[in-house]
Amino acid sequence: MADLTETEERNLRAVSEVLPFWNSHDVAGVLTFYDPDITWHNVALEETYRGQAEVGAFLDRLFVAFPDLDFTVSEKIARDDRVSERWTIRGTHLGPFMGIPPTGRPIEIPGMSMVHLRDGRFLEDRFYFDASGVLRQMGLLPSLAASQTRVARAALWVAVNRVPAALALGVVLAGAVARRRRG
């Protein structure tokens, strides 16, 4: 494996050194690692934040949603002026997040980022996280295993095919009657 360049080493340091500021919820401290022209692409929420003020406003909302937020990075790969990261955010959902009022539930959000740095400062971050997993942890979506039951598959079929509720109920009841007669 080739040695890291000076730029790659500097970028990996920046990615590591910002974490204590995240975990102390120090928005101003986090932003010192960000270029004034920072652009964040929040792919899961279909939002883009441009500049330190917009990124800072998102961080403020995130820290309200998860006042005990803990951010860990489990893997980092540097190549030229880019660093990819695999990370996890953990916290208790005590404020609005994704438009959802607080549930009081513990949440674990795995994600990945592709960060472009300029002069050792974050210039662009395109990050992805499992939004449906967050919704399941909040109790708003059933587990994937639960969606495999006969009743859940029927409900999904009705929803996907936009069958009116009265017709769907009739189909379900007819199926229940037929099963009783058979067995």
mmCIF file of C-alpha atoms in Angstrom:
data_model
loop_
_atom_site.group_PDB
_atom_site.id
_atom_site.type_symbol
_atom_site.label_atom_id
_atom_site.label_comp_id
_atom_site.label_asym_id
_atom_site.label_seq_id
_atom_site.Cartn_x
_atom_site.Cartn_y
_atom_site.Cartn_z
ATOM 1 C CA MET A 1 0.000 0.000 0.000
ATOM 2 C CA ALA A 2 1.306 3.433 -0.924
ATOM 3 C CA ASP A 3 2.135 5.980 1.745
ATOM 4 C CA LEU A 4 -0.340 8.787 2.233
ATOM 5 C CA THR A 5 0.481 12.164 0.766
ATOM 6 C CA GLU A 6 0.825 15.208 3.006
ATOM 7 C CA THR A 7 -2.616 16.403 1.794
ATOM 8 C CA GLU A 8 -4.241 13.052 2.592
ATOM 9 C CA GLU A 9 -2.702 13.006 6.082
ATOM 10 C CA ARG A 10 -3.872 16.584 6.734
ATOM 11 C CA ASN A 11 -7.395 15.742 5.549
ATOM 12 C CA LEU A 12 -7.605 12.632 7.745
ATOM 13 C CA ARG A 13 -6.496 14.743 10.730
ATOM 14 C CA ALA A 14 -9.242 17.294 10.026
ATOM 15 C CA VAL A 15 -11.880 14.554 9.833
ATOM 16 C CA SER A 16 -10.685 13.162 13.170
ATOM 17 C CA GLU A 17 -10.132 16.462 14.970
ATOM 18 C CA VAL A 18 -13.675 17.767 14.293
ATOM 19 C CA LEU A 19 -15.320 14.861 16.181
ATOM 20 C CA PRO A 20 -14.853 16.257 19.727
ATOM 21 C CA PHE A 21 -16.675 19.421 18.625
ATOM 22 C CA TRP A 22 -19.539 17.340 17.225
ATOM 23 C CA ASN A 23 -19.765 15.346 20.437
ATOM 24 C CA SER A 24 -19.719 18.437 22.651
ATOM 25 C CA HIS A 25 -22.378 20.000 20.367
ATOM 26 C CA ASP A 26 -20.107 22.980 19.742
ATOM 27 C CA VAL A 27 -21.505 24.275 16.441
ATOM 28 C CA ALA A 28 -19.043 27.173 16.266
ATOM 29 C CA GLY A 29 -16.182 24.729 16.858
ATOM 30 C CA VAL A 30 -17.430 22.368 14.133
ATOM 31 C CA LEU A 31 -17.696 25.261 11.689
ATOM 32 C CA THR A 32 -14.019 26.198 12.172
ATOM 33 C CA PHE A 33 -13.246 23.004 10.224
ATOM 34 C CA TYR A 34 -15.552 24.067 7.375
ATOM 35 C CA ASP A 35 -14.664 26.275 4.451
ATOM 36 C CA PRO A 36 -16.873 29.394 4.211
ATOM 37 C CA ASP A 37 -18.151 27.959 0.885
ATOM 38 C CA ILE A 38 -19.145 24.609 2.452
ATOM 39 C CA THR A 39 -21.951 22.742 0.709
ATOM 40 C CA TRP A 40 -23.666 19.831 2.441
ATOM 41 C CA HIS A 41 -25.798 17.482 0.356
ATOM 42 C CA ASN A 42 -28.130 15.666 2.763
ATOM 43 C CA VAL A 43 -29.226 12.974 0.316
ATOM 44 C CA ALA A 44 -31.633 11.191 2.692
ATOM 45 C CA LEU A 45 -33.608 14.358 3.457
ATOM 46 C CA GLU A 46 -33.253 15.733 -0.087
ATOM 47 C CA GLU A 47 -31.794 18.966 1.285
ATOM 48 C CA THR A 48 -28.694 20.999 0.494
ATOM 49 C CA TYR A 49 -27.144 23.476 2.941
ATOM 50 C CA ARG A 50 -24.872 26.153 1.481
ATOM 51 C CA GLY A 51 -22.432 28.108 3.591
ATOM 52 C CA GLN A 52 -21.563 27.945 7.251
ATOM 53 C CA ALA A 53 -24.804 29.626 8.381
ATOM 54 C CA GLU A 54 -27.049 27.000 6.759
ATOM 55 C CA VAL A 55 -24.864 24.114 7.933
ATOM 56 C CA GLY A 56 -24.823 25.620 11.437
ATOM 57 C CA ALA A 57 -28.630 25.950 11.441
ATOM 58 C CA PHE A 58 -28.952 22.261 10.511
ATOM 59 C CA LEU A 59 -26.524 21.292 13.280
ATOM 60 C CA ASP A 60 -28.501 23.376 15.794
ATOM 61 C CA ARG A 61 -31.685 21.478 14.803
ATOM 62 C CA LEU A 62 -29.870 18.129 14.960
ATOM 63 C CA PHE A 63 -28.525 18.818 18.461
ATOM 64 C CA VAL A 64 -32.011 19.840 19.643
ATOM 65 C CA ALA A 65 -33.458 16.640 18.174
ATOM 66 C CA PHE A 66 -30.744 14.531 19.839
ATOM 67 C CA PRO A 67 -29.380 16.412 22.873
ATOM 68 C CA ASP A 68 -27.245 13.398 23.803
ATOM 69 C CA LEU A 69 -25.953 12.904 20.233
ATOM 70 C CA ASP A 70 -22.754 10.904 19.890
ATOM 71 C CA PHE A 71 -20.985 10.824 16.509
ATOM 72 C CA THR A 72 -18.418 8.102 15.778
ATOM 73 C CA VAL A 73 -16.445 7.367 12.627
ATOM 74 C CA SER A 74 -15.571 3.713 12.165
ATOM 75 C CA GLU A 75 -13.757 3.906 8.860
ATOM 76 C CA LYS A 76 -11.973 6.594 6.830
ATOM 77 C CA ILE A 77 -10.325 6.406 3.437
ATOM 78 C CA ALA A 78 -8.315 9.305 2.012
ATOM 79 C CA ARG A 79 -7.586 9.825 -1.654
ATOM 80 C CA ASP A 80 -6.176 13.118 -2.897
ATOM 81 C CA ASP A 81 -8.506 15.901 -1.652
ATOM 82 C CA ARG A 82 -11.330 13.542 -0.638
ATOM 83 C CA VAL A 83 -12.105 11.463 2.431
ATOM 84 C CA SER A 84 -14.841 8.864 2.594
ATOM 85 C CA GLU A 85 -16.229 7.991 6.006
ATOM 86 C CA ARG A 86 -18.489 5.366 7.498
ATOM 87 C CA TRP A 87 -20.115 6.805 10.609
ATOM 88 C CA THR A 88 -22.840 6.312 13.201
ATOM 89 C CA ILE A 89 -24.883 8.862 15.100
ATOM 90 C CA ARG A 90 -26.540 7.695 18.320
ATOM 91 C CA GLY A 91 -28.904 9.630 20.519
ATOM 92 C CA THR A 92 -32.332 9.889 22.086
ATOM 93 C CA HIS A 93 -35.021 11.478 19.901
ATOM 94 C CA LEU A 94 -36.112 14.345 22.183
ATOM 95 C CA GLY A 95 -36.796 17.078 19.610
ATOM 96 C CA PRO A 96 -38.233 17.318 16.084
ATOM 97 C CA PHE A 97 -36.278 15.411 13.410
ATOM 98 C CA MET A 98 -37.279 14.825 9.782
ATOM 99 C CA GLY A 99 -40.478 16.703 10.620
ATOM 100 C CA ILE A 100 -41.339 14.135 13.296
ATOM 101 C CA PRO A 101 -42.096 15.239 16.855
ATOM 102 C CA PRO A 102 -40.001 13.695 19.655
ATOM 103 C CA THR A 103 -40.625 10.020 20.354
ATOM 104 C CA GLY A 104 -38.251 9.641 23.315
ATOM 105 C CA ARG A 105 -36.760 6.567 21.617
ATOM 106 C CA PRO A 106 -33.061 5.761 21.290
ATOM 107 C CA ILE A 107 -31.974 6.110 17.666
ATOM 108 C CA GLU A 108 -28.914 4.791 15.857
ATOM 109 C CA ILE A 109 -28.248 6.283 12.437
ATOM 110 C CA PRO A 110 -25.608 4.615 10.272
ATOM 111 C CA GLY A 111 -24.334 6.682 7.367
ATOM 112 C CA MET A 112 -21.595 7.413 4.890
ATOM 113 C CA SER A 113 -20.030 10.616 3.623
ATOM 114 C CA MET A 114 -17.867 11.605 0.718
ATOM 115 C CA VAL A 115 -16.056 14.746 1.816
ATOM 116 C CA HIS A 116 -14.117 17.077 -0.460
ATOM 117 C CA LEU A 117 -11.597 19.213 1.436
ATOM 118 C CA ARG A 118 -9.742 22.351 0.411
ATOM 119 C CA ASP A 119 -6.641 23.329 2.370
ATOM 120 C CA GLY A 120 -7.627 20.910 5.162
ATOM 121 C CA ARG A 121 -11.155 22.339 5.545
ATOM 122 C CA PHE A 122 -14.439 20.711 4.562
ATOM 123 C CA LEU A 123 -15.602 22.205 1.240
ATOM 124 C CA GLU A 124 -18.315 19.737 0.262
ATOM 125 C CA ASP A 125 -19.958 16.807 2.019
ATOM 126 C CA ARG A 126 -22.377 14.461 0.307
ATOM 127 C CA PHE A 127 -23.829 12.219 3.017
ATOM 128 C CA TYR A 128 -26.264 9.359 3.065
ATOM 129 C CA PHE A 129 -28.074 7.697 5.955
ATOM 130 C CA ASP A 130 -30.754 5.053 6.376
ATOM 131 C CA ALA A 131 -33.882 7.220 6.684
ATOM 132 C CA SER A 132 -36.267 4.241 6.643
ATOM 133 C CA GLY A 133 -34.274 2.645 9.468
ATOM 134 C CA VAL A 134 -34.684 5.857 11.468
ATOM 135 C CA LEU A 135 -38.451 5.759 10.863
ATOM 136 C CA ARG A 136 -38.576 2.114 12.017
ATOM 137 C CA GLN A 137 -36.663 2.993 15.201
ATOM 138 C CA MET A 138 -39.143 5.823 15.831
ATOM 139 C CA GLY A 139 -41.991 3.311 15.572
ATOM 140 C CA LEU A 140 -43.402 4.854 12.373
ATOM 141 C CA LEU A 141 -42.651 1.973 9.985
ATOM 142 C CA PRO A 142 -42.969 -1.748 10.633
ATOM 143 C CA SER A 143 -39.898 -3.931 10.610
ATOM 144 C CA LEU A 144 -39.100 -5.501 7.270
ATOM 145 C CA ALA A 145 -39.819 -8.925 8.795
ATOM 146 C CA ALA A 146 -43.309 -7.761 9.820
ATOM 147 C CA SER A 147 -44.032 -6.685 6.249
ATOM 148 C CA GLN A 148 -43.662 -10.311 5.136
ATOM 149 C CA THR A 149 -46.814 -11.557 6.904
ATOM 150 C CA ARG A 150 -49.899 -12.367 4.849
ATOM 151 C CA VAL A 151 -51.897 -9.460 6.302
ATOM 152 C CA ALA A 152 -49.046 -6.976 5.775
ATOM 153 C CA ARG A 153 -48.518 -8.114 2.168
ATOM 154 C CA ALA A 154 -52.257 -7.667 1.532
ATOM 155 C CA ALA A 155 -52.176 -4.185 3.067
ATOM 156 C CA LEU A 156 -49.156 -3.257 0.965
ATOM 157 C CA TRP A 157 -50.865 -4.589 -2.166
ATOM 158 C CA VAL A 158 -53.905 -2.425 -1.387
ATOM 159 C CA ALA A 159 -51.729 0.650 -0.813
ATOM 160 C CA VAL A 160 -49.624 0.138 -3.933
ATOM 161 C CA ASN A 161 -52.662 -0.516 -6.132
ATOM 162 C CA ARG A 162 -54.645 2.335 -4.570
ATOM 163 C CA VAL A 163 -57.653 0.142 -3.911
ATOM 164 C CA PRO A 164 -60.449 2.005 -2.105
ATOM 165 C CA ALA A 165 -60.629 1.106 1.606
ATOM 166 C CA ALA A 166 -64.150 -0.393 1.426
ATOM 167 C CA LEU A 167 -63.196 -2.700 -1.444
ATOM 168 C CA ALA A 168 -59.977 -3.708 0.321
ATOM 169 C CA LEU A 169 -61.860 -4.527 3.514
ATOM 170 C CA GLY A 170 -64.286 -6.674 1.508
ATOM 171 C CA VAL A 171 -61.418 -8.593 -0.098
ATOM 172 C CA VAL A 172 -59.790 -9.196 3.289
ATOM 173 C CA LEU A 173 -63.060 -10.352 4.851
ATOM 174 C CA ALA A 174 -63.834 -12.634 1.894
ATOM 175 C CA GLY A 175 -60.408 -14.207 2.252
ATOM 176 C CA ALA A 176 -60.916 -14.729 5.983
ATOM 177 C CA VAL A 177 -64.312 -16.390 5.378
ATOM 178 C CA ALA A 178 -62.846 -18.656 2.699
ATOM 179 C CA ARG A 179 -60.018 -19.734 5.013
ATOM 180 C CA ARG A 180 -62.497 -20.547 7.802
ATOM 181 C CA ARG A 181 -64.584 -22.684 5.459
ATOM 182 C CA ARG A 182 -61.517 -24.624 4.328
ATOM 183 C CA GLY A 183 -60.140 -25.306 7.654
#
